[in-house]
Amino acid sequence: MVIVNFKTYLESTGRKAVELAKIAEKVSKETDTQIVVVPQFADIAAVAKAVEIPVFAQHIDPIKPGSSTGYVLAESVKEAGAVGTLINHSERQMKLTDIDAVIRLANEKDLVSCVCTSNPPISAAVAYLNPDIISIEPPELIGTGVAVSKAQPQAVTKTIQLVRKVNSQAVILCGAGISHGEDVAVALKLKTQGVLVASAIVKAKDPYSIIREFADATKQ
Amino acid sequence: MVIVNFKTYLESTGRKAVELAKIAEKVSKETDTQIVVVPQFADIAAVAKAVEIPVFAQHIDPIKPGSSTGYVLAESVKEAGAVGTLINHSERQMKLTDIDAVIRLANEKDLVSCVCTSNPPISAAVAYLNPDIISIEPPELIGTGVAVSKAQPQAVTKTIQLVRKVNSQAVILCGAGISHGEDVAVALKLKTQGVLVASAIVKAKDPYSIIREFADATKQ
Amino acid sequence: MVIVNFKTYLESTGRKAVELAKIAEKVSKETDTQIVVVPQFADIAAVAKAVEIPVFAQHIDPIKPGSSTGYVLAESVKEAGAVGTLINHSERQMKLTDIDAVIRLANEKDLVSCVCTSNPPISAAVAYLNPDIISIEPPELIGTGVAVSKAQPQAVTKTIQLVRKVNSQAVILCGAGISHGEDVAVALKLKTQGVLVASAIVKAKDPYSIIREFADATKQ
Amino acid sequence: MVIVNFKTYLESTGRKAVELAKIAEKVSKETDTQIVVVPQFADIAAVAKAVEIPVFAQHIDPIKPGSSTGYVLAESVKEAGAVGTLINHSERQMKLTDIDAVIRLANEKDLVSCVCTSNPPISAAVAYLNPDIISIEPPELIGTGVAVSKAQPQAVTKTIQLVRKVNSQAVILCGAGISHGEDVAVALKLKTQGVLVASAIVKAKDPYSIIREFADATKQ
């Protein structure tokens, strides 16, 4: 599984979000790999209309329908076509109570919950809250090109070990600094089930090649 | 001018956002009134495609393109079709520095900036930051059905007086509790240039009638 | 163990904080019960000077010494006399990453860490982060006079069960609505090691009697 | 007027806060200059007991007495000996509504309100909220050693001009990068009434000399 976070790059905003999602879809079909795209809120509808691969929101708020002007309602991203959401991305960290509330909310609304964590104990803590996916991303490596799977294999291994003690079902991913197919291959050798990536793909001159490289690496 | 904030009501989410926007557009054309609709982020694209009246975002973040997962980029809502944005709504209050930054950002990106304020001195303070629109909404009246224009006419009058000392151009609106055409008429008599409304329209059994009533009231 | 949170009540601010702490100390000595007092930041120094029982801060921030004007430095509350701190009180909730960081920080600075939690899974999640004390306080009962130990005994029992799976050392307390000695006795029967209380003592006409009642109840 | 913000430096925490405040008091008496010290919350009581010069808090929260565990109550810092407070320091920025609320609160409690601002329009905006002191501190210069009075004299002059249009009473200070007596002298020539300083004094090997230099510069 490869989750591609579009962040707020101009290279993945608006029409370019749709283009990038189509490239991801193409690779997904060619390689029979599960690739998820994570565009900005305002781009979800166009992206979800344009592709058949899963679309996640970057965040949802722990709110009920009503008076929350400017916040992100689960129902809203779902009706726009999202089938899941990132939660607690290192750039959008949440209160512990809100992480718990949003995981429940996602579950109620049939949205896949993917919680981002920054170290093994936090990953284990989150495992108790029963998200569908846990993705460990040491924040000091994000955007560096230094891959978590190579720079901190022990963090990944420890995460898996701690999470599995209390949660046998959550999909475990890793992210941060993933730049080459080999980084992905190493991540899978460490027993993760995939990667969460962003800049390596979004900022690439040739996104197709790099997504393809990542997808191929998951097949080895 | 009537700005209709869709908030996060289910009655104005997804397809219902599009339906409500179409009703607003119908009234806008019938009565030649400027009506602005303010759907949730994920609904902007569909609404902007469906109607020709102006669409605002409910909020944008003071960020540059790049690494702000889960935040709202000006370029993103603009490319989805928004032509303006609410700023500092009472349900999404911002730091003073961020209000200043977002007004500048909206200006750079050719988005209309509509800052919500809660009392006359705050309105005057905001006037110095040169937003396009200032809307005073005493928070204690929001959602009550007790109209600001009737319950606190002096707050509205004082706002206009203070704002005009330093800013001759900003459009001045009022909101909170506006429920009847007469509330709108009183608001205009107090020399505002329109109203910011939400629940009275979104939660109405017959939104057409109430939007029409509001629009007609602006014409008297 | 009885932890008395002074919150921001006027009845426990300034000189009254010192008076209340002295009453707590008196009961602590009379009954040989461990009683901890938790005054506001600005009151820590005077309270810690006046009594020999442990004093906790209500919160510390996940900051290093330097440029954090207006935030609460661990070293600062420690030098004022605090020997521990509440973390993530329901009135001062923190991001998950910050809870982790503050527990580590407290540990480094030899401050006792007492993390407040709102339900069993969150308690278990926190248990992984190795705080010294975990106190479950269902927020809907805080300040109600309806005791958690009586209204939600299963939440308390479940918390203990989940926490003990991963953490055999943390002291487990419960709080919210504790008003009578019997509420404390029930809490202990449920196998907690004490209670976290506030309004029942701070707002009492005769704080001595109620602290004494609570302390006696821990001895039964 | 010289306001010395102790920030959260270890050099100005605990006993060292008291020592530094005594040095400031010595200079204040020697030179008949108004010098204000701004220690951390937990240090206010000891500092206020040790010196006769004014002590400000670094921040207070817009709360009423009661259930705000971990927040800073005006009454609490006042009873500890503070006679004023910084508001909206660039390291502790506040929502516009909260700045308004805290200025009112300080006024009610007879605390001097000193609002920090980052540019001329924001300073003018704040002027409408009637604080006692406005201190402009361009955030990009804080801690650089490049003095605002020399690097951005036009920002200071423009601030004074805009503020005086609407507020004839507020004391106007400037800060950021003030390192030498000459920086202070220039600030006064620009018609400010003093400076807000921090690292130049707190981190100095010989704080006495530098405070004395600043105080002398205000007398030229």
Tab-separated table of C-alpha atoms in Angstrom, chain A residues 93-97 99-100 104 118-119 121-122 124-126 128-129 162 165-166, chain C residues 93-97 99-100 104 118-119 121-122 124-126 128-129 162 165-166:
chain	number	residue	atom	x	y	z
A	93	GLN	CA	-1.256	17.345	15.297
A	94	MET	CA	-4.274	16.782	17.463
A	95	LYS	CA	-5.156	16.503	21.095
A	96	LEU	CA	-5.227	12.939	22.365
A	97	THR	CA	-8.950	13.191	23.123
A	99	ILE	CA	-7.636	11.635	18.021
A	100	ASP	CA	-9.809	9.195	19.947
A	104	ARG	CA	-14.597	6.766	16.417
A	118	SER	CA	6.082	10.051	15.584
A	119	ASN	CA	7.720	7.323	17.664
A	121	PRO	CA	5.456	4.445	22.231
A	122	ILE	CA	3.078	6.942	20.625
A	124	ALA	CA	1.515	1.808	20.616
A	125	ALA	CA	-0.627	4.348	22.454
A	126	VAL	CA	-2.589	4.990	19.280
A	128	TYR	CA	-5.240	1.131	21.694
A	129	LEU	CA	-7.628	3.521	20.008
A	162	LEU	CA	4.591	-2.686	20.375
A	165	LYS	CA	0.973	-6.574	21.357
A	166	VAL	CA	-2.338	-4.812	21.592
C	93	GLN	CA	-5.953	19.108	27.015
C	94	MET	CA	-2.780	18.536	25.081
C	95	LYS	CA	-1.681	17.115	21.792
C	96	LEU	CA	-0.636	13.473	21.984
C	97	THR	CA	2.935	14.345	20.991
C	99	ILE	CA	1.796	14.600	26.356
C	100	ASP	CA	4.625	12.252	25.412
C	104	ARG	CA	9.678	12.663	29.346
C	118	SER	CA	-11.182	10.659	29.937
C	119	ASN	CA	-11.961	7.036	29.139
C	121	PRO	CA	-8.813	3.305	25.918
C	122	ILE	CA	-7.236	6.729	26.314
C	124	ALA	CA	-4.417	2.570	28.204
C	125	ALA	CA	-2.893	4.650	25.425
C	126	VAL	CA	-1.327	6.943	28.007
C	128	TYR	CA	2.331	3.263	27.123
C	129	LEU	CA	3.943	6.632	27.631
C	162	LEU	CA	-6.282	-2.113	30.318
C	165	LYS	CA	-1.763	-5.020	30.714
C	166	VAL	CA	0.999	-2.700	29.634
